[in-house]
Short mmCIF file of C-alpha atoms in Angstrom, two decimals:
data_model
loop_
_atom_site.label_atom_id
_atom_site.label_comp_id
_atom_site.label_asym_id
_atom_site.label_seq_id
_atom_site.Cartn_x
_atom_site.Cartn_y
_atom_site.Cartn_z
CA MET A 1166 -9.36 -17.67 -5.25
CA SER A 1167 -8.50 -21.20 -6.24
CA GLU A 1168 -5.04 -22.43 -5.44
CA GLY A 1169 -2.44 -21.84 -8.09
CA THR A 1170 -4.34 -19.06 -9.81
CA ILE A 1171 -2.10 -16.05 -10.21
CA LYS A 1172 -3.92 -12.80 -10.71
CA LYS A 1173 -2.60 -9.43 -11.72
CA PHE A 1174 -2.92 -7.01 -8.82
CA MET A 1175 -2.20 -3.33 -9.29
CA TYR A 1176 -2.03 -0.82 -6.46
CA VAL A 1177 -2.60 2.76 -7.61
CA ASN A 1178 -1.18 5.38 -5.24
CA ARG A 1179 -2.24 8.97 -5.84
CA LYS A 1180 -1.89 10.70 -2.47
CA ALA A 1181 0.97 12.52 -0.80
CA PRO A 1182 2.43 10.55 2.12
CA TYR A 1183 1.58 12.21 5.44
CA GLY A 1184 -1.46 14.42 4.88
CA THR A 1185 -3.74 11.39 4.81
CA ILE A 1186 -3.41 7.75 5.82
CA TYR A 1187 -3.82 6.40 2.26
CA ALA A 1188 -0.11 5.92 1.51
CA LEU A 1189 0.63 3.94 4.65
CA GLU A 1190 -2.54 1.88 4.33
CA SER A 1191 -1.68 1.02 0.76
CA LEU A 1192 1.81 -0.07 1.73
CA GLU A 1193 0.42 -2.31 4.46
CA VAL A 1194 -2.09 -3.92 2.14
CA VAL A 1195 0.67 -4.50 -0.41
CA LEU A 1196 2.84 -6.23 2.19
CA ILE A 1197 -0.01 -8.37 3.45
CA ALA A 1198 -1.12 -9.39 -0.03
CA ALA A 1199 2.48 -10.20 -0.99
CA ALA A 1200 2.12 -13.37 1.07
CA PHE A 1201 -0.34 -14.68 -1.53
CA ASP A 1202 2.17 -14.82 -4.37
CA GLN A 1203 0.21 -12.78 -6.88
CA ASP A 1204 1.51 -10.78 -9.80
CA VAL A 1205 1.84 -7.40 -8.10
CA SER A 1206 2.65 -3.97 -9.46
CA LEU A 1207 2.57 -0.56 -7.83
CA VAL A 1208 1.74 2.67 -9.59
CA PHE A 1209 2.54 6.13 -8.28
CA MET A 1210 0.75 8.97 -9.98
CA ASP A 1211 -0.33 12.53 -9.16
CA ASP A 1212 0.74 13.41 -5.59
CA GLY A 1213 1.48 9.72 -5.04
CA VAL A 1214 4.96 10.33 -6.47
CA TYR A 1215 5.75 12.28 -3.30
CA GLN A 1216 5.60 8.98 -1.38
CA LEU A 1217 8.87 8.03 -3.03
CA ARG A 1218 10.54 11.45 -2.84
CA LYS A 1219 13.84 10.80 -1.07
CA GLY A 1220 14.69 12.20 2.30
CA HIS A 1221 11.57 11.99 4.48
CA GLN A 1222 12.33 13.12 8.06
CA THR A 1223 9.22 12.71 10.17
CA LYS A 1224 10.54 13.25 13.69
CA GLY A 1225 9.14 16.75 13.83
CA ILE A 1226 5.59 15.69 13.02
CA GLU A 1227 5.82 12.64 15.29
CA VAL A 1228 4.64 10.22 12.65
CA LYS A 1229 6.36 7.01 11.67
CA ASN A 1230 8.60 7.41 8.63
CA PHE A 1231 7.56 4.52 6.41
CA GLN A 1232 9.76 5.47 3.49
CA PRO A 1233 12.45 2.87 4.34
CA THR A 1234 9.80 0.19 3.90
CA TYR A 1235 9.61 0.83 0.14
CA ARG A 1236 13.17 -0.48 -0.01
CA ALA A 1237 11.96 -3.77 1.52
CA LEU A 1238 9.50 -4.39 -1.32
CA GLU A 1239 12.23 -6.15 -3.24
CA ASP A 1240 12.50 -8.73 -0.43
CA TYR A 1241 8.79 -9.32 -0.91
CA ASP A 1242 9.43 -9.98 -4.62
CA ILE A 1243 7.69 -6.79 -5.61
CA THR A 1244 9.87 -5.25 -8.25
CA ARG A 1245 7.44 -3.55 -10.59
CA LEU A 1246 7.06 0.05 -9.53
CA TYR A 1247 5.70 2.43 -12.15
CA VAL A 1248 5.80 6.19 -11.79
CA GLU A 1249 3.88 8.69 -13.88
CA ARG A 1250 6.18 10.86 -15.98
CA GLU A 1251 3.80 13.84 -16.10
CA ALA A 1252 3.42 13.82 -12.32
CA LEU A 1253 7.18 13.89 -11.83
CA GLN A 1254 7.55 16.71 -14.33
CA ALA A 1255 4.77 18.79 -12.82
CA ARG A 1256 6.51 18.53 -9.44
CA GLY A 1257 10.01 19.27 -10.71
CA LEU A 1258 11.23 15.76 -9.97
CA THR A 1259 13.07 13.04 -11.84
CA ALA A 1260 13.54 9.35 -11.09
CA ASP A 1261 16.84 10.29 -9.37
CA ASP A 1262 14.85 12.06 -6.66
CA LEU A 1263 13.11 8.80 -5.69
CA CYS A 1264 14.13 6.39 -2.94
CA VAL A 1265 13.82 3.20 -5.01
CA PRO A 1266 14.41 2.20 -8.63
CA VAL A 1267 11.26 2.67 -10.70
CA GLU A 1268 10.06 2.57 -14.25
CA VAL A 1269 8.83 5.95 -15.45
CA LEU A 1270 5.81 5.74 -17.77
CA GLU A 1271 3.53 8.16 -19.55
CA ARG A 1272 0.03 8.45 -18.17
CA ALA A 1273 -1.49 6.80 -21.21
CA GLU A 1274 0.81 3.83 -20.79
CA ILE A 1275 -0.29 3.49 -17.17
CA GLY A 1276 -3.88 3.52 -18.42
CA ARG A 1277 -3.04 0.65 -20.74
CA LEU A 1278 -1.48 -1.38 -17.91
CA MET A 1279 -4.50 -0.70 -15.74
CA GLU A 1280 -6.74 -2.32 -18.35
CA GLN A 1281 -4.67 -5.52 -18.18
CA GLN A 1282 -5.20 -6.07 -14.46
CA ASP A 1283 -7.50 -8.53 -12.77
CA VAL A 1284 -7.76 -6.31 -9.73
CA VAL A 1285 -6.99 -2.63 -9.23
CA PHE A 1286 -6.67 -1.30 -5.68
CA SER A 1287 -7.20 2.44 -5.56
CA PHE A 1288 -5.56 4.63 -2.93
CA MET B 455 -12.65 -0.62 -17.44
CA LEU B 456 -14.82 1.54 -15.23
CA HIS B 457 -13.34 4.69 -13.75
CA ILE B 458 -15.11 6.21 -10.76
CA VAL B 459 -14.54 9.84 -9.81
CA ASN B 460 -15.93 11.37 -6.63
CA LYS B 461 -14.19 14.76 -6.28
CA SER B 462 -15.44 18.15 -7.45
CA PRO B 463 -13.46 19.34 -10.49
CA PHE B 464 -13.14 22.73 -8.79
CA GLN B 465 -11.48 21.30 -5.72
CA SER B 466 -9.24 18.64 -7.14
CA THR B 467 -7.43 17.61 -10.34
CA THR B 468 -8.76 14.08 -10.01
CA LEU B 469 -11.10 14.29 -12.98
CA ASP B 470 -8.29 15.53 -15.21
CA SER B 471 -6.04 12.68 -14.08
CA CYS B 472 -8.77 10.23 -14.88
CA LEU B 473 -9.48 11.73 -18.31
CA ALA B 474 -5.78 11.71 -19.17
CA THR B 475 -5.20 8.15 -18.07
CA ALA B 476 -8.33 6.25 -19.07
CA ARG B 477 -8.19 4.31 -22.34
CA PRO B 478 -10.60 5.24 -25.11
CA ASP B 479 -13.77 3.15 -24.88
CA GLY B 480 -13.48 3.17 -21.12
CA SER B 481 -16.39 4.25 -18.97
CA ILE B 482 -16.37 7.02 -16.41
CA LEU B 483 -18.87 7.28 -13.59
CA LEU B 484 -19.21 10.55 -11.70
CA ILE B 485 -20.50 10.28 -8.14
CA GLU B 486 -20.66 12.45 -5.02
CA ASP B 487 -19.08 15.88 -5.62
CA ALA B 488 -17.80 14.84 -9.04
CA VAL B 489 -21.34 15.18 -10.40
CA TYR B 490 -20.78 18.97 -10.53
CA ALA B 491 -18.49 18.30 -13.50
CA ALA B 492 -21.48 17.19 -15.54
CA THR B 493 -23.44 20.44 -15.24
CA ARG B 494 -24.01 22.82 -18.13
CA GLY B 495 -22.23 26.15 -18.08
CA SER B 496 -19.62 25.17 -15.52
CA ALA B 497 -15.92 25.68 -16.08
CA ALA B 498 -15.55 21.91 -16.32
CA ALA B 499 -18.28 21.49 -18.94
CA ALA B 500 -16.05 21.95 -21.98
CA ARG B 501 -13.62 19.30 -20.80
CA LEU B 502 -16.43 16.91 -20.12
CA GLU B 503 -18.11 17.52 -23.48
CA GLN B 504 -14.83 16.83 -25.19
CA ALA B 505 -14.40 13.65 -23.17
CA LEU B 506 -17.82 12.45 -24.33
CA GLY B 507 -16.29 11.80 -27.74
CA LYS B 508 -13.88 9.34 -26.19
CA PHE B 509 -15.61 7.72 -23.23
CA LYS B 510 -19.04 6.74 -22.05
CA ILE B 511 -19.78 9.06 -19.18
CA TYR B 512 -22.29 8.21 -16.47
CA VAL B 513 -23.48 10.24 -13.53
CA LEU B 514 -25.26 9.06 -10.40
CA THR B 515 -28.73 10.57 -10.30
CA PRO B 516 -29.27 10.51 -6.51
CA ASP B 517 -26.11 12.59 -6.11
CA LEU B 518 -27.35 15.06 -8.75
CA GLU B 519 -30.75 15.31 -7.09
CA ALA B 520 -29.27 15.79 -3.65
CA ARG B 521 -27.35 18.79 -4.99
CA GLY B 522 -30.30 20.25 -6.88
CA ILE B 523 -28.61 19.94 -10.26
CA ALA B 524 -30.50 17.08 -11.87
CA GLY B 525 -31.94 19.51 -14.41
CA SER B 526 -28.60 20.91 -15.56
CA VAL B 527 -26.86 17.83 -16.89
CA ILE B 528 -24.86 18.10 -20.11
CA ASP B 529 -26.39 16.28 -23.09
CA GLY B 530 -24.83 12.93 -23.80
CA VAL B 531 -24.09 12.13 -20.16
CA ARG B 532 -25.95 8.98 -19.10
CA LEU B 533 -27.89 8.92 -15.86
CA VAL B 534 -27.80 5.91 -13.56
CA ASP B 535 -29.37 5.11 -10.21
CA TYR B 536 -27.76 2.89 -7.55
CA ALA B 537 -28.88 -0.27 -9.32
CA GLY B 538 -27.32 1.09 -12.50
CA PHE B 539 -24.12 1.78 -10.57
CA VAL B 540 -24.01 -1.88 -9.53
CA ASP B 541 -24.65 -3.00 -13.11
CA LEU B 542 -21.79 -0.86 -14.36
CA VAL B 543 -19.39 -2.36 -11.85
CA ALA B 544 -20.54 -5.85 -12.77
CA GLU B 545 -20.34 -5.22 -16.54
CA HIS B 546 -16.79 -3.95 -16.56
CA LYS B 547 -13.74 -6.10 -16.12
CA GLY B 548 -12.09 -3.82 -13.61
CA CYS B 549 -12.61 -0.70 -11.67
CA GLN B 550 -10.37 2.21 -10.68
CA SER B 551 -11.59 4.66 -8.06
CA TRP B 552 -9.94 8.05 -8.45
CA LEU B 553 -10.10 8.85 -4.75
CA MET C 1417 -1.30 -4.95 29.61
CA ALA C 1418 2.20 -4.83 30.96
CA ILE C 1419 5.17 -6.92 32.02
CA GLU C 1420 7.43 -6.29 34.96
CA VAL C 1421 11.17 -6.87 34.65
CA ASN C 1422 13.47 -6.08 37.56
CA GLY C 1423 10.94 -3.78 39.13
CA LYS C 1424 10.31 -1.81 35.94
CA THR C 1425 7.00 -1.96 34.14
CA TYR C 1426 6.76 -2.14 30.36
CA GLU C 1427 3.56 -1.69 28.43
CA THR C 1428 2.56 -4.49 26.03
CA ASP C 1429 -0.39 -5.08 23.74
CA GLU C 1430 -2.95 -7.79 24.43
CA GLU C 1431 -0.73 -10.38 22.74
CA GLY C 1432 2.38 -9.48 24.69
CA TYR C 1433 4.23 -7.39 22.11
CA LEU C 1434 6.07 -4.37 23.52
CA VAL C 1435 4.20 -1.17 22.79
CA ASN C 1436 7.30 1.04 22.81
CA LEU C 1437 10.22 -0.12 20.71
CA GLY C 1438 12.56 1.85 22.92
CA ASP C 1439 11.68 -0.29 25.96
CA TRP C 1440 13.59 -3.24 24.59
CA SER C 1441 16.73 -4.53 26.25
CA GLU C 1442 18.36 -7.94 26.49
CA GLU C 1443 16.83 -8.31 29.92
CA VAL C 1444 13.37 -7.63 28.59
CA ALA C 1445 14.02 -10.03 25.71
CA ASN C 1446 15.05 -12.77 28.15
CA PHE C 1447 11.92 -12.15 30.17
CA ILE C 1448 9.62 -12.41 27.15
CA ALA C 1449 11.50 -15.49 25.97
CA ARG C 1450 10.92 -17.20 29.33
CA GLN C 1451 7.23 -16.40 29.06
CA GLU C 1452 7.27 -18.05 25.64
CA ASN C 1453 9.20 -21.05 26.98
CA VAL C 1454 12.08 -20.27 24.68
CA GLU C 1455 15.54 -20.72 26.09
CA MET C 1456 17.77 -18.18 24.43
CA THR C 1457 20.93 -19.59 22.84
CA PRO C 1458 23.42 -17.78 20.59
CA ASN C 1459 21.41 -19.08 17.63
CA HIS C 1460 18.28 -17.47 19.03
CA TRP C 1461 20.07 -14.18 19.59
CA GLU C 1462 21.37 -14.27 16.06
CA VAL C 1463 17.81 -14.31 14.72
CA VAL C 1464 16.55 -11.75 17.22
CA ASN C 1465 19.39 -9.39 16.38
CA PHE C 1466 18.83 -9.97 12.69
CA LEU C 1467 15.19 -8.97 13.11
CA ARG C 1468 16.13 -5.84 15.02
CA ASP C 1469 18.59 -4.85 12.30
CA TYR C 1470 15.97 -5.53 9.64
CA TYR C 1471 13.48 -3.35 11.47
CA ASN C 1472 15.99 -0.55 11.87
CA GLU C 1473 16.70 -0.59 8.19
CA PHE C 1474 13.21 -1.07 6.74
CA GLN C 1475 10.83 -0.10 9.57
CA ILE C 1476 8.91 -3.36 9.33
CA ALA C 1477 8.97 -6.77 10.90
CA PRO C 1478 9.32 -9.06 7.87
CA ALA C 1479 6.89 -11.84 7.00
CA VAL C 1480 8.18 -15.38 7.61
CA ARG C 1481 8.92 -16.04 3.96
CA VAL C 1482 10.89 -12.82 3.70
CA LEU C 1483 12.71 -13.41 6.96
CA THR C 1484 13.69 -16.92 5.91
CA LYS C 1485 15.05 -15.71 2.60
CA ALA C 1486 16.88 -12.75 4.11
CA ILE C 1487 18.48 -14.90 6.79
CA GLY C 1488 19.57 -17.37 4.15
CA LYS C 1489 21.22 -14.56 2.27
CA LYS C 1490 23.07 -13.29 5.30
CA LEU C 1491 23.73 -16.36 7.42
CA GLY C 1492 23.69 -19.18 4.88
CA PRO C 1493 21.17 -21.75 3.67
CA GLU C 1494 21.55 -24.01 6.73
CA LYS C 1495 19.94 -21.19 8.72
CA GLY C 1496 17.74 -19.70 6.03
CA ASN C 1497 15.14 -22.44 6.09
CA SER C 1498 11.92 -22.74 7.99
CA GLN C 1499 12.80 -25.99 9.73
CA TYR C 1500 15.78 -24.40 11.44
CA LEU C 1501 13.81 -21.30 12.37
CA TYR C 1502 10.81 -23.24 13.68
CA GLU C 1503 13.11 -25.35 15.82
CA LEU C 1504 14.36 -22.18 17.45
CA PHE C 1505 10.92 -20.55 17.67
CA PRO C 1506 8.25 -23.26 17.64
CA TYR C 1507 5.34 -20.80 17.57
CA GLY C 1508 6.56 -19.17 14.39
CA PRO C 1509 9.87 -17.46 13.74
CA ALA C 1510 8.38 -14.16 12.73
CA LYS C 1511 5.70 -14.06 15.38
CA GLN C 1512 7.62 -15.36 18.36
CA ALA C 1513 11.05 -14.00 17.49
CA CYS C 1514 9.57 -10.57 16.77
CA LYS C 1515 7.98 -10.54 20.19
CA ILE C 1516 11.30 -11.35 21.84
CA ALA C 1517 13.00 -8.77 19.63
CA GLY C 1518 10.59 -6.12 20.90
CA LEU C 1519 9.12 -5.49 17.45
CA PRO C 1520 5.50 -5.15 16.48
CA LYS C 1521 3.73 -8.20 15.14
CA PRO C 1522 4.75 -8.73 11.52
CA THR C 1523 2.40 -7.14 9.02
CA GLY C 1524 0.18 -9.82 7.59
CA CYS C 1525 0.57 -12.20 10.50
CA VAL C 1526 -2.76 -13.39 11.86
#
């Protein structure tokens, strides 16, 4: 990547947080890539919306609770978080149930944004 | 954009998510267990046939053959081998893997 | 690997970062700082404590850029700049200060 070129990077998160390692891996990649000053957005769809569901308490399963880290994304200048409306609805959730401010979008709208990216990272 | 699906439609809602999100004129490539979605007479067949009106749908032949279903593919679904897979990735601007 | 402070052994990774966050104490911090040739002053402690607070709140050790900005916000621009932080921690504020603070290596630090 030549210096000064800003690309549009989208991270698509579709997995629930603790059943697999995808959510944590995605978050780490996002934080690492943030150092490169790209145009970054995060999408949460399907079970991925559970990553942002407030109130994770992971002591009992002896796994690190990485939910607080989503609140640090702002410090990394990552402010575009999109959440799928249909996924929230199907799970009985609203944006108020999430741990960070997000923009709720219809699936089709997310599809449109996806088309505009230079790079899509799928998790 | 190229959408890649690798989960069986009977095990996971991944294919439905992909079909609902992808933009018309997009391409969808079915690989691994997702190839079962492209077989005639399955419960997923109707959805896939409907999707053919909206997207180009490809399926990876080696994965069909491995599962013994190469002869049961729905009409209109395009077959590709590994080289074709690479071409598809190269032809499209971006790629989303529906893991 | 391990370090020994006052007769107690603490496990570290191959680069000297504490493996268990709970092992940290000011004594351990002073020991690691000496190994790093850093003489701890109140200004050093301010950064180390800031990092520990940041970790408690967000569960990550921030990248340098983020640390610099966050310190500027909290402690003022004369401290929220890389020159000041590199003077305190010549081998990198995030990397070296995190080690002394008993945190993991910052994500994205190579």
